[in-house]
Coordinates of C-alpha atoms in Angstrom, one line a residue:
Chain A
X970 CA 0.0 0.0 0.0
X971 CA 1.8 3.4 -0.8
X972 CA 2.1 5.5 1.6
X973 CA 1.4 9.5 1.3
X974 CA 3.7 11.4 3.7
X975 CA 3.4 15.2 5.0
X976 CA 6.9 15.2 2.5
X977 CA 5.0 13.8 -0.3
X978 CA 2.1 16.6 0.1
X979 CA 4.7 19.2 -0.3
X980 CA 6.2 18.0 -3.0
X981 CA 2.8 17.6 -4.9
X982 CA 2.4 21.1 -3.7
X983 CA 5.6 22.1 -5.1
X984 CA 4.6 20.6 -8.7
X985 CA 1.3 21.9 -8.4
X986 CA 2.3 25.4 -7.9
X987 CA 0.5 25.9 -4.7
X988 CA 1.3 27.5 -1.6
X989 CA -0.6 25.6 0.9
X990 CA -1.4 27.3 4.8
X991 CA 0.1 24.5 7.0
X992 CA -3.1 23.7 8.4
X993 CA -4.1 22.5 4.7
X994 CA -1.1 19.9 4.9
X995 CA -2.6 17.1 7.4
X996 CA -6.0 17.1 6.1
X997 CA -4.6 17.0 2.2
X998 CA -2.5 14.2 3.1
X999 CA -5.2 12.4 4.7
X1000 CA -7.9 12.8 1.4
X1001 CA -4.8 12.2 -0.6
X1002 CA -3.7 8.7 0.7
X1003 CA -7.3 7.9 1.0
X1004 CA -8.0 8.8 -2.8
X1005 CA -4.4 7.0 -4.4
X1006 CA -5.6 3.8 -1.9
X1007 CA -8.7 3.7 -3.7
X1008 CA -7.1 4.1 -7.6
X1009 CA -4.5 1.7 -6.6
X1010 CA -7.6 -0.7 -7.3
X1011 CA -6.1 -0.9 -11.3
X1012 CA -3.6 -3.1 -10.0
X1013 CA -5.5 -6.1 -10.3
X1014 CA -5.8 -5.3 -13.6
X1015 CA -4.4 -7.3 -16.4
X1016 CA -2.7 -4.7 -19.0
X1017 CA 0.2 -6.0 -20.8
X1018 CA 0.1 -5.9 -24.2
X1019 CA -3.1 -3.3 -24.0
X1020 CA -2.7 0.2 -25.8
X1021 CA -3.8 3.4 -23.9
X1022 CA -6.5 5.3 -25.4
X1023 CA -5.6 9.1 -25.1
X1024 CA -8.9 10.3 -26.7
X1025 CA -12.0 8.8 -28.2
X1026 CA -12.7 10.9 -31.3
X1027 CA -10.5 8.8 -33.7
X1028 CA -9.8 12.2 -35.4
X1029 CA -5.9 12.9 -35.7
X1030 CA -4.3 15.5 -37.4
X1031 CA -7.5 18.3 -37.7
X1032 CA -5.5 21.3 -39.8
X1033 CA -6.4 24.6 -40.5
X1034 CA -4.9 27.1 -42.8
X1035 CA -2.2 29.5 -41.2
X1036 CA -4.4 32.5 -41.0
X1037 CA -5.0 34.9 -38.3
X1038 CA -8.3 35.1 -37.3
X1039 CA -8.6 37.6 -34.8
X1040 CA -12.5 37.0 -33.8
X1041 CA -13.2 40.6 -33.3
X1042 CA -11.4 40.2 -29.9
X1043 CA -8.7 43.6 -29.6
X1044 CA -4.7 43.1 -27.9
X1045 CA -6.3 45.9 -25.2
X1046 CA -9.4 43.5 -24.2
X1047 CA -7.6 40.5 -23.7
X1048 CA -4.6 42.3 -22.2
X1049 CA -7.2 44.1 -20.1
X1050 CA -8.0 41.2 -18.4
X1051 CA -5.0 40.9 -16.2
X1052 CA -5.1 42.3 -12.8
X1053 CA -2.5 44.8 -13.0
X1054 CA -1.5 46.7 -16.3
X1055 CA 0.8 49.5 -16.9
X1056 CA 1.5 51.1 -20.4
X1057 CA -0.7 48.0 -21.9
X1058 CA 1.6 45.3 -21.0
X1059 CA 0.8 42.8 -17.8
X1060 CA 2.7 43.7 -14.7
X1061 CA 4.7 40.6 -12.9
X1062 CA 6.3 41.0 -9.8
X1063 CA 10.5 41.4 -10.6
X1064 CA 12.0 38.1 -12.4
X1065 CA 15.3 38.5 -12.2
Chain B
X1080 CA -42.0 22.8 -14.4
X1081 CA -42.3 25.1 -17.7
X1082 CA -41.1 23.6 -21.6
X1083 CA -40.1 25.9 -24.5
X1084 CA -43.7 26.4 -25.9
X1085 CA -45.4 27.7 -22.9
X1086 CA -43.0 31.1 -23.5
X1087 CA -43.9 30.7 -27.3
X1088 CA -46.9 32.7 -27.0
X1089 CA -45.2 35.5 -24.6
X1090 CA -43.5 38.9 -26.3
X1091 CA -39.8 38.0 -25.9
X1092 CA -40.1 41.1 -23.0
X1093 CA -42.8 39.2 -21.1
X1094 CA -40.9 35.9 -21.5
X1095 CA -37.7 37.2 -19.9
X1096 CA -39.7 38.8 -17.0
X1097 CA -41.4 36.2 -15.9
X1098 CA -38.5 34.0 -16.0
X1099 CA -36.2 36.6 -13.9
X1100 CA -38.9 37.7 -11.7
X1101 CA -39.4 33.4 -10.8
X1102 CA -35.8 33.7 -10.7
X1103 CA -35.8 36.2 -7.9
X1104 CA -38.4 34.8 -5.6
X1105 CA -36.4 31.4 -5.6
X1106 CA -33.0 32.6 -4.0
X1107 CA -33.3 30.6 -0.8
X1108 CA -32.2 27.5 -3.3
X1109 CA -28.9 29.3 -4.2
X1110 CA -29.1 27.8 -7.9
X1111 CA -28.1 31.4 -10.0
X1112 CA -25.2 33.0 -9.6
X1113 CA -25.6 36.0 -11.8
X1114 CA -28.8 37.7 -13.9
X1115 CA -28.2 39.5 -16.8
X1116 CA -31.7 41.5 -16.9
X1117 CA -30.0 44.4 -19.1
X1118 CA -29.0 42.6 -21.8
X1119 CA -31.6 40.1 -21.6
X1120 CA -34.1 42.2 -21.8
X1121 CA -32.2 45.0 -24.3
X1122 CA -32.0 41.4 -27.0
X1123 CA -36.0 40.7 -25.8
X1124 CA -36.9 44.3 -27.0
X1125 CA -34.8 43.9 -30.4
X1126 CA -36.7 40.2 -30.7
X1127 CA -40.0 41.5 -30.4
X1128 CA -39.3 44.9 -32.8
X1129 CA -38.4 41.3 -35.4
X1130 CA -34.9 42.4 -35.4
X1131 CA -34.3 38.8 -35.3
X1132 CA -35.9 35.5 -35.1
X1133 CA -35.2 31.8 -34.9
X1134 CA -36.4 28.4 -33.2
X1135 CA -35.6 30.0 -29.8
X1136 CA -37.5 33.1 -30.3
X1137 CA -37.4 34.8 -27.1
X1138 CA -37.0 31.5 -25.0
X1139 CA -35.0 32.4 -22.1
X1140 CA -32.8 30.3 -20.7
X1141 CA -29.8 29.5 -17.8
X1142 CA -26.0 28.2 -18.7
X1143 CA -23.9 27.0 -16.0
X1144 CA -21.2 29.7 -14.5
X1145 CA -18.3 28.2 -16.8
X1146 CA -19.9 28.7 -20.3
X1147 CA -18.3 32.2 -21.0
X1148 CA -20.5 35.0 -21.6
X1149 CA -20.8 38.5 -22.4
X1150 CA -22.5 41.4 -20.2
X1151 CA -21.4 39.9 -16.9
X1152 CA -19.3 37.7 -15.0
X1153 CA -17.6 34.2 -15.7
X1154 CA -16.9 32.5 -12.3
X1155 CA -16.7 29.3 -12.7
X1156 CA -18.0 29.1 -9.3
X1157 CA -14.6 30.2 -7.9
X1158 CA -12.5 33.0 -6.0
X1159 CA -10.1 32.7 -8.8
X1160 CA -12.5 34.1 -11.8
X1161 CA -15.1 35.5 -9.1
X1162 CA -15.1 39.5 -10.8
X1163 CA -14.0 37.4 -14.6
X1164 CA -15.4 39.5 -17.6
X1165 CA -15.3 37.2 -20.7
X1166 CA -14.2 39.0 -23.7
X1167 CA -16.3 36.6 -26.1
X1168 CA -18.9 33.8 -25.7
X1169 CA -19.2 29.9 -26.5
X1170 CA -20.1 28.7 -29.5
X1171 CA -23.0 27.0 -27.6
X1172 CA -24.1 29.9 -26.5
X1173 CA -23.6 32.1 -30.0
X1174 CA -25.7 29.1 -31.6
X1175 CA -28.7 29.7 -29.1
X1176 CA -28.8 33.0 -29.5
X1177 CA -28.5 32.9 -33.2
X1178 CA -31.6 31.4 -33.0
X1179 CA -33.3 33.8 -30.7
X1180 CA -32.6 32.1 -27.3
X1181 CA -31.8 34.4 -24.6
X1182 CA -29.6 33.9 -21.7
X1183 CA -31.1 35.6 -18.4
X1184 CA -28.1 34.3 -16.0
X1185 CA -25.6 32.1 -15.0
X1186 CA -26.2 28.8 -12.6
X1187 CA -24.2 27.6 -9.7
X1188 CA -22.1 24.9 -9.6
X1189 CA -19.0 22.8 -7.9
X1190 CA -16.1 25.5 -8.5
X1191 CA -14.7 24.1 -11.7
X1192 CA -16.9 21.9 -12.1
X1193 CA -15.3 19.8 -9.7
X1194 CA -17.6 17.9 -7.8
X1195 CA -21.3 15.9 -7.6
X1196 CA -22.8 18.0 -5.4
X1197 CA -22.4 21.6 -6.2
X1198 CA -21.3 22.1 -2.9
X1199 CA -17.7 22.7 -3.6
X1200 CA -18.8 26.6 -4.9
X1201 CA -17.1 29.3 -3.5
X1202 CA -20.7 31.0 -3.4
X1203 CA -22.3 28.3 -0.6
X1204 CA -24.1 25.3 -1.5
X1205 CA -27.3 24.6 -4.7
X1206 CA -30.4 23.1 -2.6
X1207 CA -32.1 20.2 -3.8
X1208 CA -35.2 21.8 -5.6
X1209 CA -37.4 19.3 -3.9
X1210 CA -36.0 18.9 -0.6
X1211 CA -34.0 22.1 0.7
X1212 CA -32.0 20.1 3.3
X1213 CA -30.9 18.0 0.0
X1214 CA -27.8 18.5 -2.6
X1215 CA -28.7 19.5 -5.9
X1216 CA -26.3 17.4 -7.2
X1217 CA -23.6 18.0 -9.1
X1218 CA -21.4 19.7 -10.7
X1219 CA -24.5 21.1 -12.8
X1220 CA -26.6 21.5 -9.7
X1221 CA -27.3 25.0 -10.1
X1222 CA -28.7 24.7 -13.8
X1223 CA -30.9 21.4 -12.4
X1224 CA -32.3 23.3 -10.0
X1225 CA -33.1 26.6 -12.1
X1226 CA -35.4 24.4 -14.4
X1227 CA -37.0 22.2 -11.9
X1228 CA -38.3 25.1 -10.6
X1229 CA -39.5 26.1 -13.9
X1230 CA -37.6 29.5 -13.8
X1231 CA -36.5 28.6 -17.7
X1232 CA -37.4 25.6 -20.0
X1233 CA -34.0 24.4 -20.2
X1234 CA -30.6 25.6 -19.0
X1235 CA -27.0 24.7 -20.3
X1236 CA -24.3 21.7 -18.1
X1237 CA -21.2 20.5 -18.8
X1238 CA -21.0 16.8 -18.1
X1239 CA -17.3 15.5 -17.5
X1240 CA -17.9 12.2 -15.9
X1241 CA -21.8 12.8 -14.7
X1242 CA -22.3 16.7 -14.4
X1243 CA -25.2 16.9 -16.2
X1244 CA -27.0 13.5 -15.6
X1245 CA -26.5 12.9 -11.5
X1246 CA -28.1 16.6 -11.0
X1247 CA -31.1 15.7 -13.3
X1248 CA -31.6 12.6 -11.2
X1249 CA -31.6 14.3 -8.4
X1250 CA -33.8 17.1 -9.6
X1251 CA -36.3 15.3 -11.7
X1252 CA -35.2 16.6 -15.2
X1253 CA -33.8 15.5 -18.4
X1254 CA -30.1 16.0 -18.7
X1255 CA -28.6 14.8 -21.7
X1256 CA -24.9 14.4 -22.7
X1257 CA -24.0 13.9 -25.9
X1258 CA -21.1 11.9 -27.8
X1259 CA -18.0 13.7 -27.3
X1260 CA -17.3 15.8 -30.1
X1261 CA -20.7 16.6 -31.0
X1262 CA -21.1 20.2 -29.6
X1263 CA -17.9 22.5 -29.4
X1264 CA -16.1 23.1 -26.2
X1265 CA -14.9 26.7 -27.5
X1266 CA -15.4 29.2 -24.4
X1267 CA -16.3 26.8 -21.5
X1268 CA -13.9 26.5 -18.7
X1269 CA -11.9 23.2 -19.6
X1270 CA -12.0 21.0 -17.0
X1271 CA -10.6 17.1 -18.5
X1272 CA -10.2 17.4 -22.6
X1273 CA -10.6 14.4 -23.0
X1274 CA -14.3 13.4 -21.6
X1275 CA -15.5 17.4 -21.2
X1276 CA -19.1 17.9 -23.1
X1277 CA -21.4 20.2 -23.3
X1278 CA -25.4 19.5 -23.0
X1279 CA -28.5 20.6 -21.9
X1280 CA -31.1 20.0 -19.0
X1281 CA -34.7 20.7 -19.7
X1282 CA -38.4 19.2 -18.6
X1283 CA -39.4 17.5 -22.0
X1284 CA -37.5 15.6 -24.3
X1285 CA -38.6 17.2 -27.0
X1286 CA -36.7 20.6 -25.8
X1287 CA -34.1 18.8 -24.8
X1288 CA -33.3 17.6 -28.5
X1289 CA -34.1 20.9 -30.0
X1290 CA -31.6 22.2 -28.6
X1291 CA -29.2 19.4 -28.9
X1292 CA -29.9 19.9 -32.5
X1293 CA -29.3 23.6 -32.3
X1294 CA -26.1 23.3 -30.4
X1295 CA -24.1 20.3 -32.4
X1296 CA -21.8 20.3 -35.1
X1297 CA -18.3 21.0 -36.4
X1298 CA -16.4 24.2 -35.1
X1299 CA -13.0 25.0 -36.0
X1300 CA -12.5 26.9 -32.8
X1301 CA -12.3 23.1 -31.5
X1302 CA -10.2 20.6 -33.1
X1303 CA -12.0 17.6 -31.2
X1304 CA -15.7 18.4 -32.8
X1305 CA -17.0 15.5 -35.3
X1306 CA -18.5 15.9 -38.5
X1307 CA -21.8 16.8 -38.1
X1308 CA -24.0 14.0 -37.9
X1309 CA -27.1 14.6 -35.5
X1310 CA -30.8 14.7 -36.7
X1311 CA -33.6 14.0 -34.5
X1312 CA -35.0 10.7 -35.6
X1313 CA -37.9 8.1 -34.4
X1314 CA -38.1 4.7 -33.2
X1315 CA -39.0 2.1 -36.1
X1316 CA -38.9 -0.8 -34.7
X1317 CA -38.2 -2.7 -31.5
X1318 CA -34.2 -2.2 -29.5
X1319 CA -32.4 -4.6 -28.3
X1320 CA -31.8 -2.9 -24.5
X1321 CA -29.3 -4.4 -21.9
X1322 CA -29.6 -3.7 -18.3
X1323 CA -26.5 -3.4 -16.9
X1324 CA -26.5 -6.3 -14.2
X1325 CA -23.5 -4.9 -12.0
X1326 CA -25.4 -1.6 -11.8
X1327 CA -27.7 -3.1 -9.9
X1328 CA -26.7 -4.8 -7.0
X1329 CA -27.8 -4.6 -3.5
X1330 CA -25.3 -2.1 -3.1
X1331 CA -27.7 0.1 -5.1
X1332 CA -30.3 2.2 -2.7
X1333 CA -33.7 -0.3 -2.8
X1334 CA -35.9 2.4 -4.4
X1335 CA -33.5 3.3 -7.3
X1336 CA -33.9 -0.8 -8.5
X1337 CA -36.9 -0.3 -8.0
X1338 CA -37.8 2.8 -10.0
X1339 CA -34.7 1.7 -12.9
X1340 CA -36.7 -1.8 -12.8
X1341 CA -40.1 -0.2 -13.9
X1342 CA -38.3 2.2 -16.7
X1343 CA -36.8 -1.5 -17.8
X1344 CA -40.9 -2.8 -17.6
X1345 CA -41.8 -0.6 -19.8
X1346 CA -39.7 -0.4 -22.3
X1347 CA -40.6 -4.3 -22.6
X1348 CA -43.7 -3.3 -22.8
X1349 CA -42.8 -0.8 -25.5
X1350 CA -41.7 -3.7 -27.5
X1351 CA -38.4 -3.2 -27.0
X1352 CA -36.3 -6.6 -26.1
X1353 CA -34.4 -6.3 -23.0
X1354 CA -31.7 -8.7 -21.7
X1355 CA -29.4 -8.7 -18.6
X1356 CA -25.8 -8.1 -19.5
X1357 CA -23.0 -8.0 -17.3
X1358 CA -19.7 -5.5 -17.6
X1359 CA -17.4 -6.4 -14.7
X1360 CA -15.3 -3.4 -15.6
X1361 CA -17.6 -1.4 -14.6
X1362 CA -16.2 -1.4 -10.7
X1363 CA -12.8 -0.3 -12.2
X1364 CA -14.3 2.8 -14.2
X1365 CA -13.9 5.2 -11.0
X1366 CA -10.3 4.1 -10.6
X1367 CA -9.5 4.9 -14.1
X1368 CA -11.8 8.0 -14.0
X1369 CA -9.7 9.2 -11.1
X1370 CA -6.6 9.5 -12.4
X1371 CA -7.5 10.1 -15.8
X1372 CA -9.5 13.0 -15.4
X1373 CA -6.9 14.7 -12.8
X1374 CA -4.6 14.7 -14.5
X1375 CA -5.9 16.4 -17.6
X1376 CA -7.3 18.8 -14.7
X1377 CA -3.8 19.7 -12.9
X1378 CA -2.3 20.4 -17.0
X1379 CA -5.6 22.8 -18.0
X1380 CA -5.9 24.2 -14.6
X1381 CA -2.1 25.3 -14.7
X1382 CA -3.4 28.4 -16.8
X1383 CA -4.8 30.0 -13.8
X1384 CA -1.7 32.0 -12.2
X1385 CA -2.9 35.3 -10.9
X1386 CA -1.1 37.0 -13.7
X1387 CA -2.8 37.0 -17.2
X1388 CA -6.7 37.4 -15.8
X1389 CA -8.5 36.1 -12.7
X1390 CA -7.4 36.9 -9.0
X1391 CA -3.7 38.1 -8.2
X1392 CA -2.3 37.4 -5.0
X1393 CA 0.2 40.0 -3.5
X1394 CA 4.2 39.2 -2.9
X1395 CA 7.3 40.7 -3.8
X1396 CA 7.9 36.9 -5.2
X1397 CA 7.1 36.1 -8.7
X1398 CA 6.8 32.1 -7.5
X1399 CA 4.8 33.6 -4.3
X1400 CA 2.5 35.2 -6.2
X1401 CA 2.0 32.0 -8.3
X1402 CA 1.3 29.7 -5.1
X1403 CA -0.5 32.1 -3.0
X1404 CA -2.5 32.9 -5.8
X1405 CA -3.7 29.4 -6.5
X1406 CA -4.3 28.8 -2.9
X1407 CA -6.7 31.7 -2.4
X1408 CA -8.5 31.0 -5.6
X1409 CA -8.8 27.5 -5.6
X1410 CA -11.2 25.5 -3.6
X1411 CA -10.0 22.5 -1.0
X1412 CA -11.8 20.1 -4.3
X1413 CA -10.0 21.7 -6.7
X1414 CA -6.5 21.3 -4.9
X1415 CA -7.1 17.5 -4.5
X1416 CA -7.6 17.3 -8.0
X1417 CA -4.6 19.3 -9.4
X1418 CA -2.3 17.4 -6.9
X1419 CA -3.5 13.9 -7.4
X1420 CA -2.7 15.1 -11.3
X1421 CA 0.5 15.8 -10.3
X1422 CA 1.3 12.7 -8.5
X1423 CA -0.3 10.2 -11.0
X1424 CA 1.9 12.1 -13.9
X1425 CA 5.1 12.9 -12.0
X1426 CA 8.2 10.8 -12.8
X1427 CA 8.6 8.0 -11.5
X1428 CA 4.6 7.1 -11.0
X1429 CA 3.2 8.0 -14.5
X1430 CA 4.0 4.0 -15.9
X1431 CA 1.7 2.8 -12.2
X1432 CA -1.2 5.1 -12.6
X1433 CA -1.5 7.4 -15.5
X1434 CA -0.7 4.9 -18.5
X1435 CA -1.9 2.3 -16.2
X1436 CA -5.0 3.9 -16.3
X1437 CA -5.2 5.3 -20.0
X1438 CA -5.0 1.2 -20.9
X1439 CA -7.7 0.3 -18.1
X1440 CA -9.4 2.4 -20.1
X1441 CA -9.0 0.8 -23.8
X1442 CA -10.4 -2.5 -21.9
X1443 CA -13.3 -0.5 -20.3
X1444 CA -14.0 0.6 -23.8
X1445 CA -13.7 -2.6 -25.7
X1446 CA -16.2 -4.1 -23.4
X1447 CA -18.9 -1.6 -23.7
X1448 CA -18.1 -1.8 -27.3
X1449 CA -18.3 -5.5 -27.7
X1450 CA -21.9 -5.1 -25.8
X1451 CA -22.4 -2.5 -28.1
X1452 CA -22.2 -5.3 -30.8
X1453 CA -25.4 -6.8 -29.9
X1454 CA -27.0 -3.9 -28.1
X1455 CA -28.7 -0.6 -29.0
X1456 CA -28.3 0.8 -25.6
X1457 CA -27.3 0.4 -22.2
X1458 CA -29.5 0.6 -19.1
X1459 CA -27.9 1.5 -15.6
X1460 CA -28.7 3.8 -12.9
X1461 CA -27.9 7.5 -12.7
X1462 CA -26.4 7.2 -9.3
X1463 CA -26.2 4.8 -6.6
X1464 CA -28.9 6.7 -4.6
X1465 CA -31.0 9.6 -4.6
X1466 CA -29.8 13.2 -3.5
X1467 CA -28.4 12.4 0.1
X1468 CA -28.2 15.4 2.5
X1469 CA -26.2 18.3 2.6
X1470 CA -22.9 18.0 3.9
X1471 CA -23.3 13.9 4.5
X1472 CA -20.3 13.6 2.1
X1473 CA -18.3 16.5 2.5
X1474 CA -15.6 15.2 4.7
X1475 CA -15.2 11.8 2.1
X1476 CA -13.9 12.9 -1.1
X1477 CA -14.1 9.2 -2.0
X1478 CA -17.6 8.3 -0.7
X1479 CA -18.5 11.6 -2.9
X1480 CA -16.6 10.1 -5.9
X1481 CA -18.4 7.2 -5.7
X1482 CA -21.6 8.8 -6.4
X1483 CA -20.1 8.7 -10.0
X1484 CA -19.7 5.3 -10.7
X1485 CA -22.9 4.7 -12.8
X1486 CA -21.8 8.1 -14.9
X1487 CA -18.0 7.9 -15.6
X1488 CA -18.2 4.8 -18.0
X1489 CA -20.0 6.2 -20.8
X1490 CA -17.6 9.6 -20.3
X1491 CA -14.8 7.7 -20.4
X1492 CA -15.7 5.8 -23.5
X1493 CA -16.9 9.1 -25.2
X1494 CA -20.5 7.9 -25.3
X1495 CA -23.6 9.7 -25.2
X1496 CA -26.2 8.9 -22.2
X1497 CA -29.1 10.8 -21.1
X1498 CA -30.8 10.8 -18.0
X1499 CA -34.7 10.9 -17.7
X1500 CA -37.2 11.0 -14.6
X1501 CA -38.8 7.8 -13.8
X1502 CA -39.9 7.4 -9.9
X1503 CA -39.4 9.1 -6.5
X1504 CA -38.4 6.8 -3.6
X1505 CA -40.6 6.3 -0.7
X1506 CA -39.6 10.0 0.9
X1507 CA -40.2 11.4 -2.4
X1508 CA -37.4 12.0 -4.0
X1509 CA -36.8 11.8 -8.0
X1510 CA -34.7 9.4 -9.3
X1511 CA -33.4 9.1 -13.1
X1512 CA -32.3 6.0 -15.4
X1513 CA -29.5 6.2 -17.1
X1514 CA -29.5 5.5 -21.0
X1515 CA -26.0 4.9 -22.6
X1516 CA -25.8 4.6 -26.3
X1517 CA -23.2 3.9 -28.9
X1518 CA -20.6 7.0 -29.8
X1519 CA -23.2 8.8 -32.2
X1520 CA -26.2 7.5 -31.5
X1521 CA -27.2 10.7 -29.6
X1522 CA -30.5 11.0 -31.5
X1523 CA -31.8 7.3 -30.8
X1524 CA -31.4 7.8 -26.8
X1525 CA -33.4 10.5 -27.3
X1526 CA -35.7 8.6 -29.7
X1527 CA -36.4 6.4 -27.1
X1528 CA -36.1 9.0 -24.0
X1529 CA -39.5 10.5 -25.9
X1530 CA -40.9 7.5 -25.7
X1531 CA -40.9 6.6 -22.4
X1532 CA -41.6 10.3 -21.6
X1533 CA -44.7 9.5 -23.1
X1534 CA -45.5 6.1 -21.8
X1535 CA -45.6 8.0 -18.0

């Protein structure tokens, strides 16, 4: 049975981009163990030799010609949906 | 409840006040988010001058709080996109109102559509329309609720792995899901690519596949939409129905046998030939499901940041900003789900459980496909019970999940299923069979939904 550890809650934290309050931690571990006990059920499952399925449209390749289509939609209203703008450009806290 | 042609004889102006003004005196069930009474009523006035006209005419109607649309918010149910302005609408939406339709407001729902309960929203809990101290199911609870009260004739659900069909259960509507691919995804919140659709829930069958038929076909805003194919059809001659045998075991609530057991009856009596058919996969479809779908959910969800739109946390720290951002705006559901994505794809597990899973899945499909082979359609339950009581599942994100095991299969497998009334249980509360048909087949399920609308 795999076990889910306060270490293994940060880390999926950490991939997940999310700053958890510490009081999140125990609970999330708790739900998280509970849920990856539960899908661990696949293990009786015979799969060799099976192929995944990704999606179930049986489409592949859908192409389109290289064309701008700008669906009435303006740079300023979609820039204009960030929270903070200044001079019509997004505004991010200082990368380097 | 109200269908499409009671509004028909209304002014599109007297159509959209009664439905907000029913709207308004049913806020104690918490099932609309938003009302858009300007522009309703500013497209009502232009309807009735014949500006326009179309099958919809002046039918308002409701679309879940992640379709994106214009003249008010986009929450998705969430802190994250709570003050959201979408800059363009859904196809679904553009199609409806091409034909007249007009959208009044938005419904509630489980904060990314993550949930079966709808009480995962960051704006407090959807009430069961029939029994307050009830969920409304979920995630489409809110739009359930908004046309079992017979505010509007139908409103709009997304249906990942049961969002539209457990709420219509549990309300006592039609909710229909179609085959995936058959109505674009362009402008709704994506949630899992691969099983997301788009449907409608609605009092009659018959309004139910108009607008089906109004909302299907190709778009090249979405690479994953089919030919078109749908047309409303009629029954011929006699199905060959299976009743999913594994679906209904004694670990099914007594009352929903029963009331799935008389739906069965008469479509036998219909002349329809139906046989007991068993698909033992069908206990591994909420494994698969639940890793599947979360992962899909922790890649789209990876968009929301705090820095191109939605809610911005403060810090001096670009990474801060990030994290904090996502913890504020995110609900506890939504976090589960982007971290159990995370885990099931991160090195080192993705062989165990993600491709694990993705080839549990090709078996799960070529089973319902090889019943499929001497089948028309599939008979199950919507959900193991009727709507349970607020708050009984809250603290078990696994006993919730498993509220989805009747639904997942035919998401999974990219199948269409519908679910329509057919009993209450001995306290009175509705209960829906499940119809699951072959990829396409959308307009027989309905074809047969009709008839045993009819035979009630």
């Amino acid at each position: 049975m795999t076990h889910i550890s306060t270490d293994d809650v940060q880390r999926m934290a950490h991939l997940s981009n999310l700053k958890l309050d510490a009081d999140e931690i125990e609970p999330m571990r708790v739900d998280l163990q509970n849920i990856i006990e539960y899908i661990g059920q696949l293990d009786e499952l015979d799969t060799d030799n099976v192929e995944p399925t990704y999606q179930v449209t049986d489409l592949q390749n859908v192409w389109r010609d290289d064309v701008v289509n700008t669906y009435d939609l303006t740079t300023d209203a979609l820039v204009g949906l960030a929270p903070e703008i200044e001079n019509a450009q997004i505004k991010v806290p200082k990368v380097l | 409840m109200v269908t499409i042609s009671d509004f028909a004889h209304m002014t599109a102006v007297e159509a959209v006040t009664q439905a907000i003004e029913k709207a308004r005196s049913h806020t104690d069930f918490n099932a609309i988010l938003s009302l858009n009474e300007e522009r309703a009523l500013e497209r009502a006035v232009r309807i009735d001058k014949g500006e326009f006209t179309g099958r919809l005419a002046g039918i308002p109607f409701i679309a879940k709080d992640n379709f994106l649309t214009i003249g008010g918010t986009t929450t998705a149910a969430s802190t994250m996109l709570q003050a959201f302005e979408a800059p363009l609408q859904s196809t679904a939406i553009e199609k409806l109102e091409a034909e007249g339709a007009i959208c009044i407001g938005k419904a509630n729902l489980d904060a990314f559509a993550h949930g079966g309960s709808t009480e995962n929203s960051a704006f407090g809990p959807t009430k069961n329309a029939i029994d307050l101290t009830r969920v409304a199911g979920g995630s489409s609870g809110g739009s359930a609720v908004a046309v079992a009260l017979g505010i509007v004739p139908f409103a709009l659900g997304t249906d990942t792995g049961g969002s539209i069909r457990q709420p219509a259960s549990f309300n006592g509507v039609i909710g229909v899901k179609p085959t995936y691919g058959m109505v674009s995804r362009f402008g709704v919140v994506s949630m899992a690519s691969s099983t997301d659709t788009i449907g409608v829930l609605s009092s009659t069958t018959n309004d139910a596949e108009l607008v089906m038929d109004i909302m299907s076909g190709q778009d090249s805003r979405d690479g994953t939409t089919l030919p078109d194919y749908f047309t409303p059809t009629t029954l011929e001659t006699g199905l060959r129905i299976g009743v999913v045998s594994e679906a209904m075991t004694g670990s099914v609530d007594d009352d929903v046998r029963r009331a799935v057991n008389n739906s069965v009856e008469a479509m036998a009596k219909a002349g329809h030939t139906v046989e007991r058919v068993s698909l033992s996969m069908l206990k591994y479809a909420l494994g698969i499901y639940y890793i599947v779908v979360p992962a899909e959910i922790s890649s789209n969800l990876g968009r929301y940041d705090g820095i191109r739109y939605g809610t911005r946390a403060q810090s001096e720290s670009l990474t801060e900003v990030y994290g904090l951002s996502r913890d504020k705006g995110f609900m506890p559901e939504n976090k589960r789900r982007i971290m159990i994505g995370s885990y099931v794809l991160s090195s080192g597990f993705f062989d165990a459980y993600y491709l694990k899973a993705q080839k549990a899945r090709t078996l799960l499909i070529n089973a319902l496909n090889e019943l499929f082979d001497q089948y028309d359609v599939l008979v199950m339950p919507v959900a193991p019970t009727p709507a349970f009581r607020l708050g009984e599942n809250t603290n078990d994100p696994v006993q919730m999940y498993l509220a989805d095991i009747m639904t997942v299969p035919a998401s999974l497998a990219g199948m269409p299923a519908l679910s329509i009334p057919t009993g209450t249980s001995d306290t009175g509360l509705p209960i829906g069979v499940q119809l699951i048909g072959k990829r396409k087949s959308d307009a027989l399920l309905l074809a047969l939904a009709k008839q045993l609308e009819e035979k009630r």
